[in-house]
Coordinates of C-alpha atoms and ligand atoms in Angstrom, one line a residue:
M34 CA -94.9 1.4 -27.8
A35 CA -91.8 1.4 -29.3
I36 CA -89.1 -1.6 -28.7
K37 CA -86.4 -0.4 -26.4
V38 CA -83.0 -1.9 -27.4
G39 CA -79.5 -1.7 -25.9
I40 CA -76.3 -3.0 -27.9
N41 CA -73.6 -4.6 -25.9
G42 CA -70.2 -4.7 -27.7
Y43 CA -70.0 -2.0 -30.0
G44 CA -67.5 -3.0 -32.4
T45 CA -67.9 -3.6 -36.1
I46 CA -71.2 -5.2 -35.9
G47 CA -72.6 -3.5 -32.7
K48 CA -72.1 0.4 -34.1
R49 CA -74.1 -0.7 -37.4
V50 CA -76.8 -2.3 -35.3
A51 CA -77.2 0.7 -33.1
D52 CA -77.4 2.9 -36.0
A53 CA -79.9 0.7 -37.8
V54 CA -82.0 0.7 -34.4
A55 CA -82.2 4.3 -34.2
M56 CA -83.7 4.5 -37.8
Q57 CA -86.7 2.4 -37.2
K58 CA -89.9 4.1 -36.4
D59 CA -90.9 1.3 -33.9
M60 CA -87.7 0.7 -31.9
K61 CA -85.7 3.1 -29.6
L62 CA -82.1 3.0 -28.9
V63 CA -81.6 2.9 -25.1
G64 CA -77.9 3.0 -25.4
V65 CA -74.6 1.2 -26.3
T66 CA -72.0 -0.2 -23.9
A67 CA -68.4 0.6 -23.9
H68 CA -65.8 -2.2 -22.5
S69 CA -62.8 0.3 -23.2
Y70 CA -62.6 3.6 -24.8
S71 CA -61.5 3.9 -28.6
F72 CA -62.7 6.1 -31.4
N73 CA -66.1 3.7 -31.3
T74 CA -67.0 5.5 -28.0
E75 CA -65.9 9.0 -29.4
A76 CA -68.2 8.5 -32.3
A77 CA -70.9 7.2 -30.3
K78 CA -70.8 10.1 -28.1
Q79 CA -70.7 12.7 -30.7
K80 CA -73.9 10.6 -32.2
G81 CA -75.6 11.5 -28.8
Y82 CA -75.9 7.8 -28.0
K83 CA -76.2 7.0 -24.1
I84 CA -72.9 5.1 -22.9
F85 CA -72.8 2.4 -20.6
A86 CA -69.7 1.1 -18.8
V87 CA -69.5 -2.7 -19.0
S88 CA -67.1 -2.8 -15.6
D89 CA -65.5 -0.4 -13.1
E90 CA -62.6 -1.0 -15.2
S91 CA -64.2 0.4 -18.3
E92 CA -65.9 3.4 -16.1
N93 CA -62.5 4.4 -15.2
E94 CA -61.0 4.3 -18.7
L95 CA -64.0 6.2 -20.0
K96 CA -63.5 9.1 -17.3
A97 CA -60.1 9.4 -17.6
N98 CA -60.7 10.3 -21.6
G99 CA -63.3 12.7 -20.7
I100 CA -66.3 10.6 -21.5
K101 CA -68.9 10.3 -18.2
P102 CA -70.9 7.4 -18.4
D103 CA -74.5 7.5 -18.5
G104 CA -74.4 4.2 -16.0
N105 CA -73.2 0.9 -15.7
F106 CA -74.4 -2.3 -17.4
Q107 CA -77.2 -3.0 -14.9
N108 CA -78.9 0.4 -15.6
L109 CA -79.0 -0.2 -19.3
L110 CA -80.3 -4.0 -18.7
D111 CA -83.1 -2.0 -16.4
E112 CA -84.2 0.1 -19.4
V113 CA -84.3 -2.2 -22.4
D114 CA -86.7 -5.0 -23.6
V115 CA -84.0 -6.5 -25.8
I116 CA -80.3 -6.4 -25.9
V117 CA -78.6 -7.2 -29.2
D118 CA -75.0 -8.8 -27.8
A119 CA -72.5 -8.1 -30.6
A120 CA -69.3 -8.3 -28.2
P121 CA -66.7 -10.9 -29.3
R122 CA -67.3 -14.6 -29.3
K123 CA -68.2 -16.6 -26.7
I124 CA -69.1 -13.3 -24.3
G125 CA -72.6 -13.5 -25.8
K126 CA -73.2 -17.0 -24.4
E127 CA -71.8 -15.8 -20.8
N128 CA -73.8 -12.9 -20.8
I129 CA -77.3 -15.0 -21.4
G130 CA -76.5 -16.9 -18.0
A131 CA -74.9 -14.0 -16.1
F132 CA -77.3 -11.4 -17.2
Y133 CA -80.3 -11.9 -19.5
K134 CA -81.8 -14.7 -18.0
P135 CA -81.6 -13.4 -14.4
N136 CA -82.8 -9.9 -15.8
K137 CA -85.6 -11.5 -18.0
I138 CA -84.3 -9.7 -20.9
K139 CA -84.5 -11.1 -24.3
A140 CA -81.2 -11.4 -26.1
I141 CA -79.8 -11.7 -29.8
V142 CA -76.5 -13.3 -30.1
Q143 CA -74.1 -13.1 -33.5
G144 CA -72.6 -15.7 -35.4
G145 CA -69.4 -16.0 -33.3
E146 CA -71.6 -18.1 -31.2
K147 CA -72.8 -21.5 -31.8
H148 CA -76.2 -22.7 -32.6
E149 CA -76.7 -24.5 -29.5
T150 CA -76.3 -21.3 -27.5
T151 CA -80.1 -20.4 -28.7
G152 CA -81.4 -23.4 -30.4
V153 CA -82.7 -20.7 -33.0
S154 CA -80.6 -19.7 -35.8
F155 CA -81.9 -16.9 -38.0
V156 CA -82.0 -15.4 -41.3
A157 CA -85.1 -13.6 -41.8
Q158 CA -86.2 -14.4 -45.5
C159 CA -85.5 -18.2 -44.5
N160 CA -87.1 -18.7 -41.0
Y161 CA -88.6 -15.5 -39.5
D162 CA -91.0 -17.4 -37.8
K163 CA -88.8 -19.5 -35.8
A164 CA -88.1 -16.3 -33.8
V165 CA -91.3 -14.9 -32.9
N166 CA -91.6 -14.8 -29.2
K167 CA -88.3 -16.5 -28.3
D168 CA -86.1 -14.9 -25.7
F169 CA -82.8 -15.9 -27.3
V170 CA -82.0 -16.1 -30.9
R171 CA -78.5 -16.2 -32.9
V172 CA -78.1 -14.1 -36.1
V173 CA -75.8 -16.2 -37.9
S174 CA -72.6 -15.4 -39.3
C175 CA -72.1 -13.0 -42.2
N176 CA -70.9 -16.1 -44.7
T177 CA -73.7 -18.3 -43.3
T178 CA -76.3 -15.4 -44.1
G179 CA -75.0 -15.0 -47.7
L180 CA -75.5 -18.6 -48.3
C181 CA -78.5 -18.7 -46.9
R182 CA -80.3 -16.0 -48.9
T183 CA -79.2 -17.3 -52.0
L184 CA -79.5 -21.1 -51.7
D185 CA -83.3 -20.3 -50.0
A186 CA -84.3 -19.0 -53.2
V187 CA -82.7 -21.8 -55.2
N188 CA -83.7 -24.3 -53.1
K189 CA -87.5 -23.3 -53.3
K190 CA -87.6 -22.6 -57.1
Y191 CA -85.6 -25.6 -58.2
G192 CA -85.1 -28.2 -55.2
I193 CA -81.6 -28.5 -54.2
T194 CA -80.1 -32.1 -54.0
S195 CA -76.4 -31.3 -52.6
V196 CA -74.3 -28.2 -52.4
H197 CA -70.6 -27.7 -52.7
A198 CA -69.3 -23.9 -51.8
T199 CA -66.1 -22.6 -51.4
M200 CA -65.6 -19.3 -49.4
I201 CA -62.6 -17.0 -50.1
R202 CA -62.6 -15.1 -47.1
R203 CA -61.4 -11.6 -46.3
G204 CA -58.4 -11.5 -44.0
A205 CA -59.7 -9.0 -41.8
D206 CA -62.1 -6.0 -41.4
P207 CA -60.8 -2.8 -42.8
W208 CA -59.9 -1.2 -39.4
D209 CA -58.2 -4.3 -38.1
I210 CA -54.7 -4.1 -37.6
Y211 CA -54.2 -7.4 -35.9
H212 CA -55.1 -10.0 -38.3
G213 CA -54.3 -11.1 -41.8
P214 CA -52.7 -12.8 -43.7
I215 CA -50.7 -9.8 -45.4
N216 CA -49.1 -12.0 -48.2
A217 CA -50.4 -15.5 -48.2
I218 CA -53.4 -17.8 -49.2
V219 CA -54.4 -19.8 -46.1
P220 CA -56.8 -22.7 -46.4
V221 CA -59.1 -23.8 -43.7
L222 CA -57.6 -27.1 -42.7
E223 CA -61.0 -28.5 -41.5
M224 CA -63.1 -30.3 -43.9
P225 CA -66.0 -29.5 -44.1
S226 CA -65.2 -25.9 -43.1
H227 CA -68.0 -25.3 -39.9
H228 CA -69.8 -22.9 -42.6
G229 CA -71.9 -25.9 -44.0
P230 CA -73.1 -27.3 -40.8
D231 CA -73.9 -23.7 -39.9
V232 CA -76.1 -23.1 -43.1
Q233 CA -77.9 -26.6 -41.8
S234 CA -78.8 -24.9 -38.6
V235 CA -81.3 -22.6 -41.0
L236 CA -81.8 -24.4 -44.0
H237 CA -82.2 -27.9 -42.1
D238 CA -83.1 -29.8 -45.5
V239 CA -80.2 -28.7 -47.6
E240 CA -77.2 -31.2 -48.0
I241 CA -74.2 -29.1 -48.1
F242 CA -70.3 -29.4 -48.4
T243 CA -67.9 -26.3 -47.8
T244 CA -64.5 -25.5 -48.0
A245 CA -63.1 -22.3 -47.0
L246 CA -59.7 -19.9 -47.6
S247 CA -58.7 -16.8 -46.5
V248 CA -56.9 -14.1 -48.6
P249 CA -55.1 -10.7 -48.1
S250 CA -58.3 -8.4 -48.5
T251 CA -60.2 -6.5 -46.2
L252 CA -63.4 -6.1 -49.0
M253 CA -65.9 -8.6 -48.8
H254 CA -66.1 -12.8 -48.7
L255 CA -66.5 -14.2 -52.4
H256 CA -68.5 -17.3 -52.3
S257 CA -68.2 -19.9 -55.5
V258 CA -71.4 -21.9 -55.1
I259 CA -72.3 -25.4 -57.3
A260 CA -75.5 -26.7 -56.5
D261 CA -77.2 -29.7 -57.9
I262 CA -80.6 -29.3 -58.5
K263 CA -83.8 -31.4 -59.2
K264 CA -85.0 -29.0 -62.3
K265 CA -83.0 -27.9 -65.5
P266 CA -83.8 -24.0 -65.6
N267 CA -82.2 -21.8 -68.1
V268 CA -79.7 -19.0 -67.0
D269 CA -82.2 -16.3 -67.5
D270 CA -84.8 -17.8 -65.0
V271 CA -82.2 -18.0 -62.5
I272 CA -80.9 -14.4 -62.9
E273 CA -84.4 -13.4 -62.8
M274 CA -85.1 -15.3 -59.5
F275 CA -81.9 -13.7 -57.8
R276 CA -83.3 -10.4 -58.9
S277 CA -86.3 -11.0 -57.4
T278 CA -85.0 -12.3 -54.3
T279 CA -84.9 -9.8 -51.3
R280 CA -81.3 -8.8 -49.9
V281 CA -79.7 -9.9 -53.2
R282 CA -78.7 -7.6 -56.0
V283 CA -77.6 -9.0 -59.3
V284 CA -74.6 -7.0 -60.4
R285 CA -73.1 -6.9 -63.8
N286 CA -69.7 -6.7 -66.0
A287 CA -71.6 -3.9 -68.1
E288 CA -71.7 -1.8 -64.8
H289 CA -67.8 -2.4 -64.2
L290 CA -68.9 -4.2 -61.2
R291 CA -66.4 -6.8 -61.6
S292 CA -64.6 -7.2 -58.2
T293 CA -65.4 -6.6 -54.5
A294 CA -63.3 -3.4 -54.8
E295 CA -65.6 -1.9 -57.4
I296 CA -69.0 -3.2 -55.3
M297 CA -67.6 -1.4 -52.4
E298 CA -66.9 1.6 -54.3
F299 CA -70.5 1.3 -55.9
A300 CA -71.9 1.4 -52.2
R301 CA -70.1 4.5 -51.4
D302 CA -71.3 6.2 -54.5
M303 CA -74.7 5.4 -53.8
G304 CA -74.5 7.4 -50.4
R305 CA -74.9 4.1 -47.9
L306 CA -74.2 4.9 -44.3
R307 CA -70.3 3.7 -44.0
G308 CA -70.3 2.8 -47.8
D309 CA -72.0 -0.3 -46.8
M310 CA -73.5 -3.4 -49.0
P311 CA -76.1 -5.2 -47.0
E312 CA -77.4 -7.2 -50.0
I313 CA -75.4 -10.2 -51.3
C314 CA -74.1 -9.5 -54.8
V315 CA -74.6 -12.4 -57.3
W316 CA -72.4 -11.7 -60.7
Q317 CA -74.9 -11.8 -63.5
E318 CA -71.9 -13.3 -66.0
A319 CA -70.8 -15.8 -63.1
V320 CA -74.2 -17.8 -63.4
G321 CA -73.9 -20.6 -65.4
L322 CA -75.4 -23.9 -65.7
T323 CA -73.6 -27.6 -66.8
S324 CA -74.8 -28.9 -70.3
N325 CA -74.2 -32.5 -69.5
A326 CA -77.1 -34.8 -68.1
H327 CA -76.5 -33.3 -64.4
N328 CA -78.3 -30.3 -63.2
K329 CA -75.8 -28.2 -61.9
L330 CA -75.9 -24.4 -61.1
L331 CA -72.7 -22.4 -60.5
Y332 CA -72.7 -19.1 -59.6
M333 CA -70.5 -16.6 -57.6
Q334 CA -71.5 -14.0 -55.0
A335 CA -70.0 -11.4 -52.7
V336 CA -70.6 -10.8 -49.4
H337 CA -70.2 -7.7 -47.3
Q338 CA -69.1 -9.2 -44.0
E339 CA -69.4 -5.9 -42.1
S340 CA -73.3 -5.3 -43.0
D341 CA -75.1 -8.1 -44.4
V342 CA -76.2 -9.2 -40.8
I343 CA -77.3 -5.7 -39.9
P344 CA -80.8 -6.0 -41.5
E345 CA -81.4 -9.5 -39.8
N346 CA -80.7 -8.3 -36.4
I347 CA -83.4 -5.5 -37.0
D348 CA -85.9 -8.1 -38.0
C349 CA -85.0 -10.6 -35.4
I350 CA -85.8 -7.8 -33.0
R351 CA -89.3 -7.5 -34.0
A352 CA -89.7 -11.3 -34.4
M353 CA -88.8 -11.8 -30.6
M354 CA -91.2 -9.1 -29.5
G355 CA -94.0 -10.9 -31.2
F356 CA -94.1 -8.9 -34.5
K357 CA -95.7 -11.9 -36.6
D358 CA -95.5 -10.6 -40.1
G359 CA -92.3 -11.4 -41.6
L360 CA -92.4 -10.2 -44.9
K361 CA -93.8 -6.5 -43.7
S362 CA -90.8 -6.5 -41.3
I363 CA -88.3 -7.4 -44.1
K364 CA -90.0 -4.4 -46.2
M365 CA -90.1 -2.0 -43.2
T366 CA -86.2 -2.5 -42.7
N367 CA -85.4 -2.5 -46.3
E368 CA -87.0 0.7 -46.7
T369 CA -84.9 2.2 -43.9
F370 CA -81.4 0.9 -45.6
G371 CA -82.6 1.7 -49.2
I372 CA -82.6 -2.0 -50.1
K373 CA -85.1 -4.0 -51.7
Ligands
NAD521 P1 -65.1 -6.2 -32.8 O1 -64.1 -6.8 -32.3 O2 -65.2 -5.3 -34.2 O3 -66.3 -5.5 -31.7 C1 -66.4 -6.1 -30.4 C2 -66.7 -4.9 -29.4 O4 -67.3 -5.6 -28.3 C3 -65.5 -4.0 -29.3 O5 -66.1 -3.0 -29.4 C4 -64.8 -4.2 -28.0 O6 -64.6 -3.4 -27.1 C5 -66.1 -5.0 -27.3 N1 -65.9 -5.8 -26.2 C6 -64.8 -6.5 -25.7 N2 -65.3 -7.3 -24.6 C7 -66.2 -6.9 -24.6 C8 -67.2 -7.4 -23.2 N3 -66.6 -8.2 -22.3 N4 -68.1 -6.8 -22.9 C9 -68.9 -6.0 -24.0 N5 -68.2 -5.5 -25.1 C10 -67.0 -6.0 -25.2 O7 -66.3 -7.6 -33.0 P2 -67.4 -7.8 -34.5 O8 -66.6 -8.0 -35.9 O9 -68.3 -6.9 -34.4 O10 -67.8 -9.2 -34.0 C11 -68.9 -9.3 -32.9 C12 -69.9 -10.4 -33.1 O11 -70.1 -10.7 -34.4 C13 -68.9 -11.7 -33.0 O12 -69.6 -13.1 -32.7 C14 -68.7 -12.2 -34.7 O13 -68.2 -13.4 -35.1 C15 -70.2 -11.7 -35.2 N6 -69.8 -11.2 -37.0 C16 -68.5 -10.7 -37.3 C17 -68.7 -10.2 -38.7 C18 -67.4 -9.4 -39.0 O14 -67.1 -9.6 -40.1 N7 -66.9 -8.5 -38.2 C19 -69.4 -10.5 -39.4 C20 -70.7 -11.1 -38.8 C21 -70.9 -11.5 -37.7

């Protein structure tokens, strides 16, 4: 029987997870919530998704704009096995206590919530088993997902002693007119930035220190990573390792994929839904090794913040519903996204 899924918070992440759920043969999208009326709700209606109002105010706002909700939040909860909560940060945590636990519904929260909210933080290729049969799991943030995918591969093959990574973060998502910066480079004045400890919520034994800054761009984050490793590889082996790592794509100067802008254009040209690039893109020419006695591996990667966590949400749903074969789940999900 298909897993019945509801989405709460139909924004950047929620609308993508909704489409991804609708593409899975073993899942049924029961519906999505609306907190307020917007083009997102209008698009959900056009796609034929059922829309559930999260409050009386939401219901009135929807009706005033010509959308008759298919029910309220409780009606959605009555019909689902699992909720993917992609509302703004802190709401997922509140909803676990107020709605999901009392209704005995499993729930996934997103990277805006803290690890302690669920006790399990998830990146499919790193720790799928940890989410099997769990009631509440957190899919980690876009940056943490990106770091975990490549660092897990490096750690398994070469053994990591320690990592220093700098995250150059996009100032806002492309639709977002409220955030910035527009004309500044803004360092995160916190050492380490929260990303390092967050990676350790998935890769417990990796010592990592992160720094971060925001720049005036909406197209992807860029990570500059330096990993001290136990074995000395050659660059070609490292590139081959990234090439054979699921949900990682090696991009090359020869393809003219030299920037986040060109990667995003490539995703659009490939006909990806919304022009998304859920794979972490590692630049072939930016993989390097120090030539001195220390084994330092350096690489740069681009992370499409709006989409890299979407396959993780799908695998997490399967794991929580008791599907034990993580590799099979990743394969099934990848096929629906057209990724390796
Ligand atoms: P968003 O602002 O794009 O979307 C949030 C949606 O929730 C909006 O449609 C809003 O109307 C709705 N909403 C607001 N209050 C609500 C409530 N009380 N109940 C139900 N819905 C409500 O946010 P987002 O970027 O999709 O972020 C959602 C979560 O995903 C956050 O935890 C965030 O940290 C995480 N995340 C975001 C990104 C990203 O780059 N955008 C990447 C990875 C993870």
